[in-house]
């Protein structure tokens, strides 16, 4: 059980989302939220407070009558529940709820404590609102997507519940839950923030970190297959550069390969003084996709780590407008809802993951092209050359998928389009950036799955099962439990999907 209290670490956040840890709300949070609510209720009398007694956006110049203030919030929620496209995956929606809950718990939003309680119940009971991918420009926060969350909290809209899409009303009746009653600004406070892009971002970072782990394991396995020399991953070489990501990648590769019988030392072969040929039969050094893994994956690792830090800061921040400051007895109007921090990080993340995908595609090509590896049959074909096709068909899939990610890696961050009668004249597009990054990450798992199947086929052809490192051997055994050794041609798509699922959920 995780208690929402002060600062929520990324690890604690992930435990709720990926390990289904339950949450509870501390008394300190409830007191803080109640103080904020009571202060705003009192302070807003005879004052002009945006979204409390004014219209929204460019309509803020219009005063709202006291008797219409609550209906104003319902109007906002219903009118902006206008998303389209595919539903966002429930795991990311759950992350969005937690991100919104955490920021509202800071006591800067003036919401009623009942809102905090109901959001907690949605998380603990795995009730995830139907939120669509399309709709947010990421400037007045994720207005459209968060409206769909708010719609559920007032008892309307739809949710995913026990794997099915159902009406909120039906699920609340089953679970004995009551919708919130809007009190002052619950609609605006729920919608005017960055929590959907942040929630998707947390899921993206979690998966991207897995991709780095798999990329390193697969890179190590390929170095074993070709009996590479170990100096390109040595501490001595990599420590001559000051980048911590490169050093960490090289260290992880050394640890992965420490009991391998296939990795060679240069001094035992090329430095022995026994090489007298004019043209060397063995490669003096490997292709870049094998030799430069620390230099390529290092900045990718650092990008993921930096993105994780930005996300942690964001879901622990007050990111709505206005900000209710009880300590200074003031209400501040500004733009904390602007999603530029997340938009830029999601663009950086998808560029990094695309580069990781490109590395996997080049490593795959190295294994499949017998003219460059010189140790494997074309397409790692264990059957009859010319009659069977080996991994030839799936290479097309890996190539086209990589190309799609390259195209998708153009930045969203710089694609601001003014809208909202030019009130929102420069926006972040952060939610779009997060959604597209998730697609790039999905693509990466597909390419790595194809690469991994090829690796185990190559190990079988070379008979290296007992010579690879213990980590590679475990990976080999687990994939062979999914994909049998095949010489005859197979229908490949079910195997690729199973290995992809293994990489995502392992």
mmCIF file of C-alpha atoms in Angstrom, residues 175-424:
data_model
loop_
_atom_site.group_PDB
_atom_site.id
_atom_site.type_symbol
_atom_site.label_atom_id
_atom_site.label_comp_id
_atom_site.label_asym_id
_atom_site.label_seq_id
_atom_site.Cartn_x
_atom_site.Cartn_y
_atom_site.Cartn_z
ATOM 1 C CA UNK A 175 -18.803 -1.098 -7.226
ATOM 2 C CA UNK A 176 -21.038 0.999 -4.985
ATOM 3 C CA UNK A 177 -19.369 4.278 -5.956
ATOM 4 C CA UNK A 178 -20.958 7.718 -6.002
ATOM 5 C CA UNK A 179 -20.011 10.428 -8.511
ATOM 6 C CA UNK A 180 -18.541 13.657 -7.176
ATOM 7 C CA UNK A 181 -20.623 16.775 -6.798
ATOM 8 C CA UNK A 182 -18.887 19.751 -8.355
ATOM 9 C CA UNK A 183 -18.297 22.370 -5.664
ATOM 10 C CA UNK A 184 -16.173 25.257 -7.010
ATOM 11 C CA UNK A 185 -13.739 24.436 -9.828
ATOM 12 C CA UNK A 186 -13.452 20.646 -9.982
ATOM 13 C CA UNK A 187 -13.969 20.626 -13.741
ATOM 14 C CA UNK A 188 -11.220 23.104 -14.544
ATOM 15 C CA UNK A 189 -8.840 21.725 -11.904
ATOM 16 C CA UNK A 190 -9.172 18.221 -13.350
ATOM 17 C CA UNK A 191 -8.749 19.285 -16.965
ATOM 18 C CA UNK A 192 -6.227 22.110 -16.799
ATOM 19 C CA UNK A 193 -3.042 20.051 -16.442
ATOM 20 C CA UNK A 194 -0.443 17.812 -18.044
ATOM 21 C CA UNK A 195 -1.400 14.497 -16.492
ATOM 22 C CA UNK A 196 -2.320 12.491 -19.602
ATOM 23 C CA UNK A 197 0.907 13.271 -21.439
ATOM 24 C CA UNK A 198 2.747 12.613 -18.167
ATOM 25 C CA UNK A 199 0.983 9.296 -17.564
ATOM 26 C CA UNK A 200 1.702 8.093 -21.093
ATOM 27 C CA UNK A 201 5.245 9.359 -20.613
ATOM 28 C CA UNK A 202 5.768 7.234 -17.488
ATOM 29 C CA UNK A 203 4.645 4.129 -19.368
ATOM 30 C CA UNK A 204 6.905 5.095 -22.268
ATOM 31 C CA UNK A 205 9.955 5.497 -20.062
ATOM 32 C CA UNK A 206 9.278 2.196 -18.325
ATOM 33 C CA UNK A 207 9.135 0.385 -21.660
ATOM 34 C CA UNK A 208 12.084 2.295 -23.115
ATOM 35 C CA UNK A 209 14.227 1.231 -20.159
ATOM 36 C CA UNK A 210 13.316 -2.370 -20.942
ATOM 37 C CA UNK A 211 14.305 -1.825 -24.553
ATOM 38 C CA UNK A 212 17.773 -0.694 -23.484
ATOM 39 C CA UNK A 213 18.174 -3.810 -21.337
ATOM 40 C CA UNK A 214 17.157 -6.051 -24.227
ATOM 41 C CA UNK A 215 19.287 -4.166 -26.720
ATOM 42 C CA UNK A 216 22.363 -4.707 -24.574
ATOM 43 C CA UNK A 217 21.635 -8.414 -24.150
ATOM 44 C CA UNK A 218 21.107 -8.865 -27.873
ATOM 45 C CA UNK A 219 24.205 -6.831 -28.708
ATOM 46 C CA UNK A 220 26.239 -8.996 -26.345
ATOM 47 C CA UNK A 221 24.863 -12.170 -27.930
ATOM 48 C CA UNK A 222 25.819 -11.008 -31.433
ATOM 49 C CA UNK A 223 29.334 -10.176 -30.239
ATOM 50 C CA UNK A 224 29.514 -13.708 -28.918
ATOM 51 C CA UNK A 225 28.228 -15.236 -32.148
ATOM 52 C CA UNK A 226 31.011 -13.565 -34.162
ATOM 53 C CA UNK A 227 33.652 -14.174 -31.462
ATOM 54 C CA UNK A 228 34.393 -10.467 -31.176
ATOM 55 C CA UNK A 229 37.327 -9.019 -29.305
ATOM 56 C CA UNK A 230 36.577 -7.537 -25.912
ATOM 57 C CA UNK A 231 38.514 -4.287 -26.053
ATOM 58 C CA UNK A 232 35.671 -2.199 -27.506
ATOM 59 C CA UNK A 233 33.744 -2.728 -24.264
ATOM 60 C CA UNK A 234 36.737 -2.469 -21.934
ATOM 61 C CA UNK A 235 36.862 -0.034 -19.038
ATOM 62 C CA UNK A 236 40.210 1.219 -20.262
ATOM 63 C CA UNK A 237 38.813 2.307 -23.629
ATOM 64 C CA UNK A 238 35.429 3.614 -22.492
ATOM 65 C CA UNK A 239 36.745 5.494 -19.480
ATOM 66 C CA UNK A 240 38.752 7.719 -21.815
ATOM 67 C CA UNK A 241 35.394 9.350 -22.575
ATOM 68 C CA UNK A 242 33.597 11.147 -19.763
ATOM 69 C CA UNK A 243 30.002 10.267 -20.658
ATOM 70 C CA UNK A 244 28.426 8.279 -17.845
ATOM 71 C CA UNK A 245 25.946 6.535 -20.169
ATOM 72 C CA UNK A 246 28.707 5.117 -22.348
ATOM 73 C CA UNK A 247 30.619 3.921 -19.295
ATOM 74 C CA UNK A 248 27.523 2.307 -17.813
ATOM 75 C CA UNK A 249 26.671 0.506 -21.060
ATOM 76 C CA UNK A 250 30.209 -0.833 -21.414
ATOM 77 C CA UNK A 251 30.199 -2.020 -17.801
ATOM 78 C CA UNK A 252 26.864 -3.792 -18.253
ATOM 79 C CA UNK A 253 28.191 -5.501 -21.367
ATOM 80 C CA UNK A 254 31.297 -6.692 -19.514
ATOM 81 C CA UNK A 255 29.147 -8.063 -16.699
ATOM 82 C CA UNK A 256 26.853 -9.779 -19.181
ATOM 83 C CA UNK A 257 29.741 -11.474 -20.963
ATOM 84 C CA UNK A 258 32.008 -12.267 -18.040
ATOM 85 C CA UNK A 259 31.545 -16.052 -18.316
ATOM 86 C CA UNK A 260 31.321 -16.245 -22.113
ATOM 87 C CA UNK A 261 33.683 -18.711 -23.817
ATOM 88 C CA UNK A 262 33.357 -16.963 -27.153
ATOM 89 C CA UNK A 263 34.542 -13.389 -26.561
ATOM 90 C CA UNK A 264 38.227 -13.107 -27.368
ATOM 91 C CA UNK A 265 41.149 -10.991 -26.182
ATOM 92 C CA UNK A 266 43.072 -9.130 -28.813
ATOM 93 C CA UNK A 267 46.415 -9.908 -27.181
ATOM 94 C CA UNK A 268 45.832 -13.649 -27.661
ATOM 95 C CA UNK A 269 45.387 -13.308 -31.413
ATOM 96 C CA UNK A 270 46.324 -10.098 -33.200
ATOM 97 C CA UNK A 271 48.982 -9.059 -30.697
ATOM 98 C CA UNK A 272 50.672 -12.468 -30.562
ATOM 99 C CA UNK A 273 53.225 -11.712 -33.258
ATOM 100 C CA UNK A 274 52.160 -14.808 -35.176
ATOM 101 C CA UNK A 275 50.101 -12.989 -37.808
ATOM 102 C CA UNK A 276 52.233 -12.835 -40.958
ATOM 103 C CA UNK A 277 49.560 -12.652 -43.704
ATOM 104 C CA UNK A 278 49.389 -9.701 -46.039
ATOM 105 C CA UNK A 279 45.600 -9.962 -46.071
ATOM 106 C CA UNK A 280 44.112 -10.970 -42.731
ATOM 107 C CA UNK A 281 41.461 -13.691 -42.822
ATOM 108 C CA UNK A 282 39.884 -12.518 -39.587
ATOM 109 C CA UNK A 283 38.452 -9.030 -39.133
ATOM 110 C CA UNK A 284 40.760 -6.659 -37.300
ATOM 111 C CA UNK A 285 37.729 -4.942 -35.828
ATOM 112 C CA UNK A 286 33.990 -5.380 -36.101
ATOM 113 C CA UNK A 287 31.323 -3.358 -37.902
ATOM 114 C CA UNK A 288 30.048 -0.326 -36.005
ATOM 115 C CA UNK A 289 26.757 -1.990 -35.027
ATOM 116 C CA UNK A 290 28.790 -4.465 -32.948
ATOM 117 C CA UNK A 291 31.797 -2.363 -31.932
ATOM 118 C CA UNK A 292 30.161 0.978 -31.095
ATOM 119 C CA UNK A 293 27.339 -0.204 -28.827
ATOM 120 C CA UNK A 294 28.577 1.791 -25.784
ATOM 121 C CA UNK A 295 28.842 4.955 -27.868
ATOM 122 C CA UNK A 296 25.414 4.434 -29.485
ATOM 123 C CA UNK A 297 23.383 3.154 -26.543
ATOM 124 C CA UNK A 298 25.092 5.402 -23.975
ATOM 125 C CA UNK A 299 23.305 8.610 -25.044
ATOM 126 C CA UNK A 300 20.061 6.662 -25.426
ATOM 127 C CA UNK A 301 20.364 5.485 -21.824
ATOM 128 C CA UNK A 302 21.096 9.008 -20.604
ATOM 129 C CA UNK A 303 18.127 10.382 -22.544
ATOM 130 C CA UNK A 304 15.792 7.876 -20.882
ATOM 131 C CA UNK A 305 17.211 8.676 -17.448
ATOM 132 C CA UNK A 306 16.785 12.422 -17.996
ATOM 133 C CA UNK A 307 13.243 11.965 -19.265
ATOM 134 C CA UNK A 308 12.430 9.927 -16.165
ATOM 135 C CA UNK A 309 13.674 12.775 -13.957
ATOM 136 C CA UNK A 310 11.563 15.362 -15.826
ATOM 137 C CA UNK A 311 8.462 13.167 -15.525
ATOM 138 C CA UNK A 312 9.014 12.744 -11.793
ATOM 139 C CA UNK A 313 9.246 16.515 -11.376
ATOM 140 C CA UNK A 314 6.092 17.021 -13.446
ATOM 141 C CA UNK A 315 3.768 14.664 -11.586
ATOM 142 C CA UNK A 316 4.969 16.162 -8.312
ATOM 143 C CA UNK A 317 4.222 19.689 -9.543
ATOM 144 C CA UNK A 318 1.144 21.872 -9.474
ATOM 145 C CA UNK A 319 0.314 22.090 -13.173
ATOM 146 C CA UNK A 320 -3.114 23.697 -13.374
ATOM 147 C CA UNK A 321 -4.310 27.302 -13.494
ATOM 148 C CA UNK A 322 -4.910 29.332 -11.441
ATOM 149 C CA UNK A 323 -2.735 28.259 -8.502
ATOM 150 C CA UNK A 324 -4.401 28.526 -5.097
ATOM 151 C CA UNK A 325 -1.758 29.647 -2.588
ATOM 152 C CA UNK A 326 -3.136 29.238 0.922
ATOM 153 C CA UNK A 327 0.116 30.203 2.637
ATOM 154 C CA UNK A 328 0.216 33.611 0.955
ATOM 155 C CA UNK A 329 -3.572 33.894 0.784
ATOM 156 C CA UNK A 330 -3.499 34.626 -2.923
ATOM 157 C CA UNK A 331 -4.605 33.147 -6.226
ATOM 158 C CA UNK A 332 -2.011 33.304 -9.005
ATOM 159 C CA UNK A 333 -2.908 33.158 -12.698
ATOM 160 C CA UNK A 334 -0.343 31.797 -15.131
ATOM 161 C CA UNK A 335 0.501 28.863 -17.372
ATOM 162 C CA UNK A 336 1.662 25.874 -15.318
ATOM 163 C CA UNK A 337 -0.566 23.738 -17.528
ATOM 164 C CA UNK A 338 1.784 24.205 -20.494
ATOM 165 C CA UNK A 339 3.250 20.857 -21.486
ATOM 166 C CA UNK A 340 6.527 21.898 -23.114
ATOM 167 C CA UNK A 341 8.710 20.014 -20.654
ATOM 168 C CA UNK A 342 6.953 16.743 -21.444
ATOM 169 C CA UNK A 343 6.596 17.457 -25.164
ATOM 170 C CA UNK A 344 10.313 18.013 -25.599
ATOM 171 C CA UNK A 345 11.197 14.950 -23.524
ATOM 172 C CA UNK A 346 8.811 12.718 -25.484
ATOM 173 C CA UNK A 347 10.368 13.896 -28.746
ATOM 174 C CA UNK A 348 13.857 13.234 -27.399
ATOM 175 C CA UNK A 349 12.723 9.840 -26.143
ATOM 176 C CA UNK A 350 11.261 8.747 -29.468
ATOM 177 C CA UNK A 351 14.393 9.869 -31.326
ATOM 178 C CA UNK A 352 16.513 7.833 -28.916
ATOM 179 C CA UNK A 353 14.290 4.750 -29.237
ATOM 180 C CA UNK A 354 14.310 5.048 -33.027
ATOM 181 C CA UNK A 355 18.126 5.040 -32.958
ATOM 182 C CA UNK A 356 17.946 1.915 -30.792
ATOM 183 C CA UNK A 357 15.636 0.375 -33.398
ATOM 184 C CA UNK A 358 18.040 1.319 -36.173
ATOM 185 C CA UNK A 359 20.859 -0.369 -34.285
ATOM 186 C CA UNK A 360 18.781 -3.547 -33.967
ATOM 187 C CA UNK A 361 17.898 -3.463 -37.672
ATOM 188 C CA UNK A 362 21.573 -3.103 -38.644
ATOM 189 C CA UNK A 363 22.596 -5.935 -36.313
ATOM 190 C CA UNK A 364 19.840 -8.047 -37.833
ATOM 191 C CA UNK A 365 21.089 -7.237 -41.321
ATOM 192 C CA UNK A 366 24.607 -8.227 -40.267
ATOM 193 C CA UNK A 367 23.391 -11.668 -39.208
ATOM 194 C CA UNK A 368 21.277 -12.163 -42.330
ATOM 195 C CA UNK A 369 23.899 -11.062 -44.860
ATOM 196 C CA UNK A 370 26.330 -13.947 -45.267
ATOM 197 C CA UNK A 371 28.671 -11.781 -47.348
ATOM 198 C CA UNK A 372 29.458 -9.531 -44.407
ATOM 199 C CA UNK A 373 29.319 -11.939 -41.458
ATOM 200 C CA UNK A 374 31.038 -14.784 -43.385
ATOM 201 C CA UNK A 375 30.006 -17.396 -40.816
ATOM 202 C CA UNK A 376 26.257 -17.888 -41.334
ATOM 203 C CA UNK A 377 24.156 -19.019 -44.298
ATOM 204 C CA UNK A 378 22.090 -16.359 -46.093
ATOM 205 C CA UNK A 379 19.144 -15.253 -43.917
ATOM 206 C CA UNK A 380 20.349 -17.710 -41.228
ATOM 207 C CA UNK A 381 18.595 -20.358 -43.290
ATOM 208 C CA UNK A 382 18.874 -23.713 -41.524
ATOM 209 C CA UNK A 383 17.054 -25.480 -44.363
ATOM 210 C CA UNK A 384 17.932 -25.938 -48.031
ATOM 211 C CA UNK A 385 19.325 -22.830 -49.687
ATOM 212 C CA UNK A 386 17.151 -21.712 -52.566
ATOM 213 C CA UNK A 387 14.283 -23.919 -51.480
ATOM 214 C CA UNK A 388 13.794 -22.544 -47.968
ATOM 215 C CA UNK A 389 13.843 -18.888 -46.914
ATOM 216 C CA UNK A 390 14.900 -18.765 -43.251
ATOM 217 C CA UNK A 391 14.485 -15.247 -41.831
ATOM 218 C CA UNK A 392 14.177 -13.563 -45.217
ATOM 219 C CA UNK A 393 10.487 -12.685 -44.893
ATOM 220 C CA UNK A 394 10.661 -11.122 -41.442
ATOM 221 C CA UNK A 395 13.528 -8.858 -42.473
ATOM 222 C CA UNK A 396 11.070 -6.949 -44.652
ATOM 223 C CA UNK A 397 8.919 -6.396 -41.569
ATOM 224 C CA UNK A 398 11.862 -5.180 -39.504
ATOM 225 C CA UNK A 399 12.987 -2.823 -42.255
ATOM 226 C CA UNK A 400 9.558 -1.288 -42.874
ATOM 227 C CA UNK A 401 8.869 -0.930 -39.153
ATOM 228 C CA UNK A 402 12.201 0.825 -38.618
ATOM 229 C CA UNK A 403 11.438 3.173 -41.501
ATOM 230 C CA UNK A 404 8.091 4.064 -39.953
ATOM 231 C CA UNK A 405 9.791 4.964 -36.676
ATOM 232 C CA UNK A 406 12.295 7.132 -38.522
ATOM 233 C CA UNK A 407 9.422 9.079 -40.061
ATOM 234 C CA UNK A 408 7.546 9.318 -36.745
ATOM 235 C CA UNK A 409 10.636 10.729 -35.041
ATOM 236 C CA UNK A 410 10.138 14.156 -36.562
ATOM 237 C CA UNK A 411 9.403 16.407 -33.573
ATOM 238 C CA UNK A 412 5.906 17.371 -32.420
ATOM 239 C CA UNK A 413 7.366 19.996 -30.072
ATOM 240 C CA UNK A 414 7.798 22.508 -32.903
ATOM 241 C CA UNK A 415 4.412 21.873 -34.521
ATOM 242 C CA UNK A 416 2.422 24.432 -32.581
ATOM 243 C CA UNK A 417 -0.812 25.525 -34.260
ATOM 244 C CA UNK A 418 -2.681 28.462 -32.686
ATOM 245 C CA UNK A 419 -6.268 27.672 -31.673
ATOM 246 C CA UNK A 420 -8.958 28.614 -29.156
ATOM 247 C CA UNK A 421 -9.563 31.928 -30.968
ATOM 248 C CA UNK A 422 -5.795 32.498 -30.720
ATOM 249 C CA UNK A 423 -5.923 32.535 -26.920
ATOM 250 C CA UNK A 424 -3.749 29.428 -27.131
#
